[in-house]
Short mmCIF file of C-alpha atoms and ligand atoms in Angstrom, two decimals:
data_model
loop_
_atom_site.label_atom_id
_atom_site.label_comp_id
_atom_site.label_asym_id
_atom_site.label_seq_id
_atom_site.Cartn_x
_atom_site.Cartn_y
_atom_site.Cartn_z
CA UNK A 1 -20.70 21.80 5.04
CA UNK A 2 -16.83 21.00 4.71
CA UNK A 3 -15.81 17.35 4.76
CA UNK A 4 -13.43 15.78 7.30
CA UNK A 5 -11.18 12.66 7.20
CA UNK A 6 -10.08 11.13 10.10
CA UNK A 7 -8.18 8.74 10.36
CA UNK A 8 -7.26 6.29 13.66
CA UNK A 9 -4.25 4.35 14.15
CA UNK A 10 -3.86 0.46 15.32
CA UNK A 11 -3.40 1.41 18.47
CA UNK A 12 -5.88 3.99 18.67
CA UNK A 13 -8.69 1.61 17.99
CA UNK A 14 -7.00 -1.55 20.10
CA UNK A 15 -9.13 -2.73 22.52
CA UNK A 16 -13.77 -2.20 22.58
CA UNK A 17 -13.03 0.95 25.23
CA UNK A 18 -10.28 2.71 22.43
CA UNK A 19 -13.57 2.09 19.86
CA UNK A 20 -15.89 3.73 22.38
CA UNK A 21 -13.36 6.77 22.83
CA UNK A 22 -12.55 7.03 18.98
CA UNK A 23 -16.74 6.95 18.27
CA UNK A 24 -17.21 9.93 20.76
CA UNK A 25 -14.33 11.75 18.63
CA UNK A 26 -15.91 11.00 15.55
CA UNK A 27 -19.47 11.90 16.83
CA UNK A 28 -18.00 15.46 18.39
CA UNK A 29 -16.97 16.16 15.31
CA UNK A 30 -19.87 15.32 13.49
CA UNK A 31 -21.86 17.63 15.96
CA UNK A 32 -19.32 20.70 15.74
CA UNK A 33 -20.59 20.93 12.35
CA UNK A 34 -18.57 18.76 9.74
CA UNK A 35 -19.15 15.94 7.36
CA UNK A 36 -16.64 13.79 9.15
CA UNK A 37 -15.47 10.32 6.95
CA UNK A 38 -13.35 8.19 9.33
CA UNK A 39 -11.06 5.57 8.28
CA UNK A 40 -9.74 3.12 10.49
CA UNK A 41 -6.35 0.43 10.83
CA UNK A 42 -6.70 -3.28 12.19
CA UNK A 43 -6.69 -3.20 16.30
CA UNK A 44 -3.91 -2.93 17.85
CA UNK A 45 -1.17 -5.90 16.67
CA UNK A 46 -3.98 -7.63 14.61
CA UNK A 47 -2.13 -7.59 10.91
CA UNK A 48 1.00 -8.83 12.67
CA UNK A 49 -1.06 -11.55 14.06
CA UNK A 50 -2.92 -12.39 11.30
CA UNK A 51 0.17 -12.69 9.17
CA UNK A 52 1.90 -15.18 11.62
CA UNK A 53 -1.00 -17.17 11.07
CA UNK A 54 -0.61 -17.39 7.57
CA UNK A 55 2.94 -18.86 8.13
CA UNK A 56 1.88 -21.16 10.39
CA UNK A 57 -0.16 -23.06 7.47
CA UNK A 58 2.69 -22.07 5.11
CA UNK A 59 6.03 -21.06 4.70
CA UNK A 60 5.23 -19.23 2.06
CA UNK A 61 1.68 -17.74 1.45
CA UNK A 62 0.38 -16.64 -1.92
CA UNK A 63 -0.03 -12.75 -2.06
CA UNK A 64 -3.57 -12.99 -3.34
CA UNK A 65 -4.82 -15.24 -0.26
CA UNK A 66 -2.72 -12.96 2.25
CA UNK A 67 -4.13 -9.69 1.05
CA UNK A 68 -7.46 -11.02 1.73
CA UNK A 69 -6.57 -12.45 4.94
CA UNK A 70 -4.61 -8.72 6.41
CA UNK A 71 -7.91 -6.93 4.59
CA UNK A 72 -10.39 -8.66 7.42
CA UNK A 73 -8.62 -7.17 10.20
CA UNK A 74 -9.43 -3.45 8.97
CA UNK A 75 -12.69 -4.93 7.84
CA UNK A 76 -13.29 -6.11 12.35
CA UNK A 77 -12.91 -2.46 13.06
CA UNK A 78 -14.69 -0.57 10.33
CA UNK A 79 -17.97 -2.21 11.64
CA UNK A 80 -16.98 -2.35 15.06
CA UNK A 81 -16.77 1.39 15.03
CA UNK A 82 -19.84 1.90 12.95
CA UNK A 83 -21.71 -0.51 15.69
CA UNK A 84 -20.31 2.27 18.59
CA UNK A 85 -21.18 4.98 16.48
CA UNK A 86 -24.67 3.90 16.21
CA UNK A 87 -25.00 2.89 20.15
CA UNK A 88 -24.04 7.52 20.44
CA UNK A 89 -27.22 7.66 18.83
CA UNK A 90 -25.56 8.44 15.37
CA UNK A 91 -26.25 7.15 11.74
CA UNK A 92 -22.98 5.79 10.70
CA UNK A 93 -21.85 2.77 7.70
CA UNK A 94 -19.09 0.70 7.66
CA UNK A 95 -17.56 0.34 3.91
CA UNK A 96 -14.55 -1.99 3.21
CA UNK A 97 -12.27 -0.48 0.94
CA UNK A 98 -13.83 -2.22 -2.41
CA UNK A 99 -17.84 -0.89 -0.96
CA UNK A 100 -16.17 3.08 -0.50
CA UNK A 101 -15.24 2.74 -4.29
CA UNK A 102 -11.11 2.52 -3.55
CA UNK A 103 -9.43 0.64 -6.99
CA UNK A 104 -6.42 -0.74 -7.34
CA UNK A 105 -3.75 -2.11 -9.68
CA UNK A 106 -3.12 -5.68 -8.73
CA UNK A 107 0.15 -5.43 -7.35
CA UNK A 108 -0.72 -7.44 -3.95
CA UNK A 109 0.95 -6.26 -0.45
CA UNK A 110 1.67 -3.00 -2.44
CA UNK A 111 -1.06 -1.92 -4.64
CA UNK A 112 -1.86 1.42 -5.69
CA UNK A 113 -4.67 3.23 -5.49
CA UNK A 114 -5.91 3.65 -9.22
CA UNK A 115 -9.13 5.31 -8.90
CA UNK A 116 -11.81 5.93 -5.84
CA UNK A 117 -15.45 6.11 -6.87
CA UNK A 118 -16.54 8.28 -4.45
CA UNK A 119 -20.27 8.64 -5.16
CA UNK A 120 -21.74 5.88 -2.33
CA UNK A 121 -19.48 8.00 0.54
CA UNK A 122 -21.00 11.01 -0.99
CA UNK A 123 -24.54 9.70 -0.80
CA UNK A 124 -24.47 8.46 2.92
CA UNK A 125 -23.17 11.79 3.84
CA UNK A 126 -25.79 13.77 2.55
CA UNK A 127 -28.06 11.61 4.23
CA UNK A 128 -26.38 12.67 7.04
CA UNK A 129 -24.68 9.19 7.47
CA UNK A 130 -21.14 9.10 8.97
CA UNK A 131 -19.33 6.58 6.54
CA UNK A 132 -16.53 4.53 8.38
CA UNK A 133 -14.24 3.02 6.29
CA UNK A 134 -11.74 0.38 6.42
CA UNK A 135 -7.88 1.46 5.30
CA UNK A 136 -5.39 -0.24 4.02
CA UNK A 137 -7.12 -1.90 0.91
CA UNK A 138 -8.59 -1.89 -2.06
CA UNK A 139 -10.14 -3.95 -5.08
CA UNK A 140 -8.93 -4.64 -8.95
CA UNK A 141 -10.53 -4.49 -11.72
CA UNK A 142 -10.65 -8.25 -11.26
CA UNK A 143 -12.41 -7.75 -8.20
CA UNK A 144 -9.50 -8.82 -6.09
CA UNK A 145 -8.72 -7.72 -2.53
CA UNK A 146 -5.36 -6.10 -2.37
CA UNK A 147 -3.49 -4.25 0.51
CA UNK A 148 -1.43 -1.04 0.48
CA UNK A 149 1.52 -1.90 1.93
CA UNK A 150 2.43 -1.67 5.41
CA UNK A 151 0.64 1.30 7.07
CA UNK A 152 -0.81 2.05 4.06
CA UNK A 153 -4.14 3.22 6.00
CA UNK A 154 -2.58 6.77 6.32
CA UNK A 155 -2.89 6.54 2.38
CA UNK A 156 -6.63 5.53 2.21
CA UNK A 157 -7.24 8.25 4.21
CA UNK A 158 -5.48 10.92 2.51
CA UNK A 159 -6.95 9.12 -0.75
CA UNK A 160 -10.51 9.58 0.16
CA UNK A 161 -9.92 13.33 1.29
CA UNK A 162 -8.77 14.04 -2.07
CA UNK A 163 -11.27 12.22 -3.72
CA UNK A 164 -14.21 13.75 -1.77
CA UNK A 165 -12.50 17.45 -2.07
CA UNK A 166 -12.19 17.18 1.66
CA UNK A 167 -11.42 20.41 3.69
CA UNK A 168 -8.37 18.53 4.94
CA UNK A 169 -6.94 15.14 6.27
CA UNK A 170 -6.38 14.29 10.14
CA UNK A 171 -3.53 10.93 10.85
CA UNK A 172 -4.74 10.46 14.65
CA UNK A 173 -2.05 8.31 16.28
CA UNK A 174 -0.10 7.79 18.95
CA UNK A 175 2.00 10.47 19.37
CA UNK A 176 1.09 14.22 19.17
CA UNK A 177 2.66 14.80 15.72
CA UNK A 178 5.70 14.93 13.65
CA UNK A 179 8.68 14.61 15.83
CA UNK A 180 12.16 15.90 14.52
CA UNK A 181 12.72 11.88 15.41
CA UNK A 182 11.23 9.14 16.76
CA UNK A 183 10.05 10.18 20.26
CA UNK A 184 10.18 6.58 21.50
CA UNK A 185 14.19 6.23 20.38
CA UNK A 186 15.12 10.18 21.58
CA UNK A 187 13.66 11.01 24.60
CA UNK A 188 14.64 14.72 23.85
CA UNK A 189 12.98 14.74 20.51
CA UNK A 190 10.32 17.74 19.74
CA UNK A 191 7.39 18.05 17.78
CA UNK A 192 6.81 20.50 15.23
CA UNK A 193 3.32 22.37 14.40
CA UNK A 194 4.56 22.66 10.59
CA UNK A 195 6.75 20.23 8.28
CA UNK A 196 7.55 20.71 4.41
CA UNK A 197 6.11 17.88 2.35
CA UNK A 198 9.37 17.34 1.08
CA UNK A 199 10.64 17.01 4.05
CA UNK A 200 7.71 14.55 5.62
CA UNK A 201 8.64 12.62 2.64
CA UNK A 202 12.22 12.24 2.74
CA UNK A 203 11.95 10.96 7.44
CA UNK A 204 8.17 8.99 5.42
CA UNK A 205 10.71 6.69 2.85
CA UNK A 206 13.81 6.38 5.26
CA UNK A 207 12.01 4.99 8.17
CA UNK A 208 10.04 7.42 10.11
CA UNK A 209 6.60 4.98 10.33
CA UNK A 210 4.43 8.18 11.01
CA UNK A 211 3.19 8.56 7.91
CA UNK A 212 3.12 6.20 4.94
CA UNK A 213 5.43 7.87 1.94
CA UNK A 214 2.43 7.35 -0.25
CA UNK A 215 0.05 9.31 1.86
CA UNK A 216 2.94 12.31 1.79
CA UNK A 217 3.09 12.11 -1.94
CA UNK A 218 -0.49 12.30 -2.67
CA UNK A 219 -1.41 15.20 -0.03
CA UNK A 220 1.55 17.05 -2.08
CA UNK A 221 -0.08 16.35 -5.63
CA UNK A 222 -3.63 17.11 -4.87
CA UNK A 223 -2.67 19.68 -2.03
CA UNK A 224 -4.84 18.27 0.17
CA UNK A 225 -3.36 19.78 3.82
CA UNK A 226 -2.58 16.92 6.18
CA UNK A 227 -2.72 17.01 9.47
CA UNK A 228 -0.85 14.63 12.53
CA UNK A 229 -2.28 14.91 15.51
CA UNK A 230 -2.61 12.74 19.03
CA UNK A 231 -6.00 10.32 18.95
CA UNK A 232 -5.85 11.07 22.99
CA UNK A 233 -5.51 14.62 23.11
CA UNK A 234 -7.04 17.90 21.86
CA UNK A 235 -3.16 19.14 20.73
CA UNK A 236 -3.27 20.68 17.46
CA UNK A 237 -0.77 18.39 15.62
CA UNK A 238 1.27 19.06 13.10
CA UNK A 239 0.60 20.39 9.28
CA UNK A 240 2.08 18.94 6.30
CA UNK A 241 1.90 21.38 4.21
CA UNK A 242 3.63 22.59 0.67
CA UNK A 243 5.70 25.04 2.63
CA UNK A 244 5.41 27.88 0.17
CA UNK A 245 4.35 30.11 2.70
CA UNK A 246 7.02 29.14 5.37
CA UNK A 247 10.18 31.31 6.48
CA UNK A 248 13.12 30.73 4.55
CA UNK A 249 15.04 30.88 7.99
CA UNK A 250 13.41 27.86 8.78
CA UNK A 251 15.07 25.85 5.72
CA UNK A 252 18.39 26.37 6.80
CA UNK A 253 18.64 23.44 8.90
CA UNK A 254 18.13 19.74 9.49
CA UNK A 255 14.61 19.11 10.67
CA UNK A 256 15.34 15.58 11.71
CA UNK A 257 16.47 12.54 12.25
CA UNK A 258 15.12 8.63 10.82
CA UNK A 259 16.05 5.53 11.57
CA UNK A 260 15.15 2.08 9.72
CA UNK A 261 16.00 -0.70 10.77
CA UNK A 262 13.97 -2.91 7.87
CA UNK A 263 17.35 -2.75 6.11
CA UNK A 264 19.28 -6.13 4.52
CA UNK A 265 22.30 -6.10 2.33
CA UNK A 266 23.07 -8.44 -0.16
CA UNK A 267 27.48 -8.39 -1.37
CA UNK A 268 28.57 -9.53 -4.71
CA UNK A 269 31.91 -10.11 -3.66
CA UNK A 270 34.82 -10.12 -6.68
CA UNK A 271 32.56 -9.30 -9.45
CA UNK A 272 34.24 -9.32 -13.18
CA UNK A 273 34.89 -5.03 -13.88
CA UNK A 274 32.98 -5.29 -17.36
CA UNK A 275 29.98 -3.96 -19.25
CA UNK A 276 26.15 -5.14 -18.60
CA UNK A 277 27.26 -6.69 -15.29
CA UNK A 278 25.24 -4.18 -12.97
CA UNK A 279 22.32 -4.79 -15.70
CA UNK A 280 22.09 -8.25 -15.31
CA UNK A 281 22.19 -7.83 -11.61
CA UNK A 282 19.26 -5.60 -11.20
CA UNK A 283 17.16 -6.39 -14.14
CA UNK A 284 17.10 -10.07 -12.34
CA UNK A 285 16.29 -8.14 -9.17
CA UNK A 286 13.58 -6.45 -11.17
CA UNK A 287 11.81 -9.14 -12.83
CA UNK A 288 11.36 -10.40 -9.13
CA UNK A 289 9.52 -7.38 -8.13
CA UNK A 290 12.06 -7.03 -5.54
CA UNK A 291 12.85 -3.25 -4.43
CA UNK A 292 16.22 -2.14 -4.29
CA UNK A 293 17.80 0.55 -2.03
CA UNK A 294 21.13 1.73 -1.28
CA UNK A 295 23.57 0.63 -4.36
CA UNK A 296 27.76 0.92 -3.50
CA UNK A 297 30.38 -0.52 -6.33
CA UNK A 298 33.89 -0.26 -6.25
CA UNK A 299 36.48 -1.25 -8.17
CA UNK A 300 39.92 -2.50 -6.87
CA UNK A 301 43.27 -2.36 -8.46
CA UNK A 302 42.96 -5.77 -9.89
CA UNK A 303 39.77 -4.73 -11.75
CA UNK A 304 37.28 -6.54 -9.39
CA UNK A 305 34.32 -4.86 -7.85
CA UNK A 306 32.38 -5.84 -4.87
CA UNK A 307 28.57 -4.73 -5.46
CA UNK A 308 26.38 -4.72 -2.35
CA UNK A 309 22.85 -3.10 -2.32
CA UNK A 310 19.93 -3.09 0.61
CA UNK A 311 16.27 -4.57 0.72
CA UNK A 312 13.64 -4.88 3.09
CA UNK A 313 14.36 -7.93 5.61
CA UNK A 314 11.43 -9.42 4.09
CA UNK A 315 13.30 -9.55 0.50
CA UNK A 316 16.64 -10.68 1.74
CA UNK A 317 15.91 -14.15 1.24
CA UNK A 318 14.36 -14.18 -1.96
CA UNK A 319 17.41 -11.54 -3.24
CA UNK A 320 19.91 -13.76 -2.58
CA UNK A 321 18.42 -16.75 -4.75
CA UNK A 322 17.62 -14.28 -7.16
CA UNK A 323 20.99 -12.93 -7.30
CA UNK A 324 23.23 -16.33 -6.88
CA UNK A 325 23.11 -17.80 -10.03
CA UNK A 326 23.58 -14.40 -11.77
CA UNK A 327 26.55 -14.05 -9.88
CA UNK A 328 27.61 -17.49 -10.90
CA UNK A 329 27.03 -16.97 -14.49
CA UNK A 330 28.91 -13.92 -14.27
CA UNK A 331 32.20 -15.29 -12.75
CA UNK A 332 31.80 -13.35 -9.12
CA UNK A 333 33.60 -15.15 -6.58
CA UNK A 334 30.41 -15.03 -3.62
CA UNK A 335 27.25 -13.75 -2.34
CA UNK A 336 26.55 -12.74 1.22
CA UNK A 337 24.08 -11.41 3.28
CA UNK A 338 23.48 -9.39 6.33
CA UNK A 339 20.04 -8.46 8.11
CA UNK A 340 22.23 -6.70 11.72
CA UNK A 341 22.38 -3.32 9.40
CA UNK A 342 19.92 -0.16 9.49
CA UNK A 343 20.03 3.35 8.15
CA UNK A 344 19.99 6.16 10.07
CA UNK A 345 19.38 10.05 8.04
CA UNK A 346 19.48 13.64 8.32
CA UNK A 347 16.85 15.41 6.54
CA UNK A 348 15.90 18.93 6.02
CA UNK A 349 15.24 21.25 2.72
CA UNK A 350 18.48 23.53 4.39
CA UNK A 351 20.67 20.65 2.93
CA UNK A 352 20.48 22.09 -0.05
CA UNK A 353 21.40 25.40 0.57
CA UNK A 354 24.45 25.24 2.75
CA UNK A 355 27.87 22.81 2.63
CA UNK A 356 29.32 21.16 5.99
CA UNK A 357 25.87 19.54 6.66
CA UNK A 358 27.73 15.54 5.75
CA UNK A 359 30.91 16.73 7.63
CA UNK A 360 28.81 17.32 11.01
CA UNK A 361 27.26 13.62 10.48
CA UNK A 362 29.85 12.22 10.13
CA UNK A 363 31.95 13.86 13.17
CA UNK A 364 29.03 13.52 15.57
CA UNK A 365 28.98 9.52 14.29
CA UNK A 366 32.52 9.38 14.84
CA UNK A 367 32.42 10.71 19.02
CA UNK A 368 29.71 8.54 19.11
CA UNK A 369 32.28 5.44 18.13
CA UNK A 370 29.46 4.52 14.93
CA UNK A 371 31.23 3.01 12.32
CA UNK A 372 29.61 3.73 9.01
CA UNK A 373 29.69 1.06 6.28
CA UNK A 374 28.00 3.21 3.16
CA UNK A 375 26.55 6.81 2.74
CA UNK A 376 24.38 7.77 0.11
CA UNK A 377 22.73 11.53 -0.58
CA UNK A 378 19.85 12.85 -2.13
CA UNK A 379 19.44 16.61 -1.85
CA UNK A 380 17.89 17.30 0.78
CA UNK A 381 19.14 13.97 2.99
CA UNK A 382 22.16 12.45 4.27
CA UNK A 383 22.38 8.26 5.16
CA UNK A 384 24.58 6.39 6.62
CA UNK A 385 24.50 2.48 6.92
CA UNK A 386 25.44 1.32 10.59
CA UNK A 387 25.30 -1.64 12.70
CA UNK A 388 21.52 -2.02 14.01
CA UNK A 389 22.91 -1.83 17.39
CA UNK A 390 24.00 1.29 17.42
CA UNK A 391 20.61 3.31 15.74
CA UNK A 392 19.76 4.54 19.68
CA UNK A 393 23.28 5.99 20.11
CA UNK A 394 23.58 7.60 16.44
CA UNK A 395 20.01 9.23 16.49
CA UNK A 396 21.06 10.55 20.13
CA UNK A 397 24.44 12.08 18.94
CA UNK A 398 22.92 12.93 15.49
CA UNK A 399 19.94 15.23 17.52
CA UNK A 400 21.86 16.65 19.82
CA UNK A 401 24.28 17.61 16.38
CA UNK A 402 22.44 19.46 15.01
CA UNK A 403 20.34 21.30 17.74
CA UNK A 404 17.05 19.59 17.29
CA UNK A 405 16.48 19.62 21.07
CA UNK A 406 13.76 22.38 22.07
CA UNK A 407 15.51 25.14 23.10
CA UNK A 408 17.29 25.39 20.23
CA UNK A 409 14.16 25.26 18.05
CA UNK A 410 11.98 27.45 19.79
CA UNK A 411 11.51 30.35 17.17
CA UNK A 412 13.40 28.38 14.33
CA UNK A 413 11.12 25.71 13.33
CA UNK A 414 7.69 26.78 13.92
P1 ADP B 1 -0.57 4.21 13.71
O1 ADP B 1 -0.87 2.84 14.20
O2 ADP B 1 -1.40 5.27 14.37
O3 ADP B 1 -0.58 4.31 12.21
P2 ADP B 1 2.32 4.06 13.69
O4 ADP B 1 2.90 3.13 14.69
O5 ADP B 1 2.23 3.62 12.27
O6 ADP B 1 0.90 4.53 14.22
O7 ADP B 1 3.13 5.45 13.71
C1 ADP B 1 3.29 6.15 14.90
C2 ADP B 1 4.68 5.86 15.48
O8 ADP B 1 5.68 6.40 14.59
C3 ADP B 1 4.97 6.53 16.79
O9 ADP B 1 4.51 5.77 17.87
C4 ADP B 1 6.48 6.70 16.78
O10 ADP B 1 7.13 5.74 17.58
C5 ADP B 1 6.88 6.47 15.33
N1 ADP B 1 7.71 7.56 14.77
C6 ADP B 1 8.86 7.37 14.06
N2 ADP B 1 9.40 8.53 13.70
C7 ADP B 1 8.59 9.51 14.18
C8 ADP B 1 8.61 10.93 14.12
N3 ADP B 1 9.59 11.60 13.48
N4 ADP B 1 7.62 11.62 14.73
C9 ADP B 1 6.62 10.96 15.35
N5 ADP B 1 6.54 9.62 15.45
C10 ADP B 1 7.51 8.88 14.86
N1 LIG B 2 -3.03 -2.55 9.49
C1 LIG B 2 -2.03 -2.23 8.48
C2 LIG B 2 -0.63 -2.40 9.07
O1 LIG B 2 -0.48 -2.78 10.22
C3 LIG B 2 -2.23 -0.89 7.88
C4 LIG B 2 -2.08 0.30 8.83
O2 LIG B 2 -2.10 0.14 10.06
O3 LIG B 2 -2.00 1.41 8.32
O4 LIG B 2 0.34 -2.17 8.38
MG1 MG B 3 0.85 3.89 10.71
#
């Protein structure tokens, strides 16, 4: 009998009568003839709540004790939805991440999934048990509870699919798949039945909260077929998939649009224009385990550089004191910091393939009166830092750009 993941989404398991609806998914599919393994999120706004609880005992919570703390809330609806499973009349388990066999490295808020035992899984589904098991965490080898990283359930999920040689992976959300952009910022946007993992990954890292990157990267690896699909409809979804098999046609274009608005800069202003500078900048930013984005230097005629480079707007804090004194040291003349930024990108594999794709950004940003303060590339995106304020406007203009609405689409993209 194949083996199904499915996973559900905060808000797909928010409140007792979303559990109830969820179980009778679960058990349907159980009785149509699969080995179904769900895996489940916190309800509803629980991690946010549980984290603003933390700060209210401390200003700054150790990343041990807060793992533990966010792991309980996936932990409420693993056995939750065991408990409704059960009250169907089927045989189900709830597992926390460390009982399904998930190991971790011990990087806490963003540890990575080292290893998953899969053998007790295994053994309650040839029992004929449905195991239910909570996302978003794992355990060290120092038996330590650690967390994935922000919707990092979508990564358990596709994690245990691989690991149990799963038939495929379904993301059950909110929304009835992969939009070419967020369907809650562009009321015109339009989903697609098929999207290059490439692609996934590119809208994944630059803001498009559908899917967790990780999740992306590890269906590409193990080429393990994902699948995003609505937890409130019977819509087929959309497929992540390699895209070997998919119409060249189809490449040459932008697929869509993200926006992310988890974006702080920090400016070096009047840095020294000398060796080892940008070294002891980032290596400082480094030993702090603090991720770096976007990077712009330039140098002026007077051989001074300003040096500015983004973090999450949880970092921004923590960069800037890590940052001062090596700016100090160095003979720069300040340090500043903005959080009212966010990045808003054009991705598609057809980047690659054909020029004018930046000029088009940049022209519909410019009717849309967007100033842009950086741009950087990859190959198969385009994104431009803008004031938060005006992420609606761009991702309207951008969309409409580049013909994402669904006329346009129908017979291109899927
Ligand atoms: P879940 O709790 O099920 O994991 P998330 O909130 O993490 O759900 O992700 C689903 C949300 O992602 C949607 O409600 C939507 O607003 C947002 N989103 C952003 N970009 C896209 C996109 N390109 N396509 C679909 N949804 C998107
Ligand atoms: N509950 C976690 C979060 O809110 C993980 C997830 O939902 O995937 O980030
Ligand atoms: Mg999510």
């Amino acid at each position: 009998m194949a083996i199904l993941v499915q996973k559900y989404g905060g808000s797909s398991v928010a409140d007792a009568d979303c559990i109830q609806r969820v179980a009778e998914r679960i058990a349907e599919t159980a009785q149509a003839g699969h080995q179904v393994v769900g895996v489940v999120s916190a309800m509803g706004d629980t991690t946010d709540d549980l984290i603003a609880m933390a700060r209210q005992v401390s200003a700054d919570p150790s990343d041990r004790e807060l793992d533990l703390l966010l792991s309980t809330g996936e932990v409420i609806s693993c056995t939750l939805m065991a408990m409704a499973l059960r009250t169907l009349g089927r045989s189900a388990v709830a597992l926390t991440g460390p009982q399904a066999g998930i190991r971790t490295d011990a990087a806490f808020r963003q540890a990575q999934i080292v290893e998953i035992n899969p053998e007790r899984m295994l053994r309650e589904l040839e029992r004929g048990t449905i195991p239910i098991v909570a996302g978003f965490q794992g355990m060290t080898d120092d038996m330590d509870v650690t967390t994935l990283g922000r919707g990092g359930s979508d990564t358990t999920a596709v994690a245990v699919a691989v690991a149990l040689k799963a038939e495929y992976c379904e993301i059950n959300t909110d929304v009835e798949g992969v939009y070419t952009a967020d369907p809650r910022l562009v009321p015109d946007a339009c989903k697609l039945d098929v999207i290059r993992s490439d692609e996934m990954l590119e809208l994944a890292r630059h803001g498009a909260r559908v899917m967790h990157p990780r999740a992306v990267e590890l269906g590409d690896v193990y080429g393990m077929p994902v699948v995003v699909r609505s937890s409130f409809s019977t819509e087929p979804g959309t497929l992540i998939s390699r895209g070997d098999d998919m119409a060249l046609e189809a490449r040459q274009r932008v697929r869509g649009i993200a926006h992310d608005v988890d974006v702080g800069r920090v400016t070096i202003a009047a840095v020294p224009d000398r060796p080892g500078i940008a070294y002891a900048v980032f290596d400082a930013l480094a030993q702090a385990a603090i991720n770096v984005d976007i990077i712009v230097q330039d140098v002026d005629r007077e051989k001074e550089s300003n040096l500015s480079f983004t973090v999450g707007r949880d970092d921004l804090e923590k960069a800037v004191a890590v940052v001062r004194p090596v700016a100090a040291e160095v003979g720069a003349q300040d340090v500043h910091a903005s959080a009212d930024l966010a990045k808003i990108s054009i991705v598609g594999s057809g980047l690659s393939l054909g020029p004018g794709y930046a000029a088009r950004m940049f022209g519909a940003l410019a009717e849309a009166d967007v100033n842009i303060t950086s741009i950087t590339t990859s190959e198969i995106r385009i994104t431009c830092l803008i004031p938060e304020s005006d992420v609606p406007r761009a991702a309207r203009s951008l969309h409409a750009a580049f013909d994402l609405d669904e006329e346009s689409l129908t017979g291109v993209a899927s």
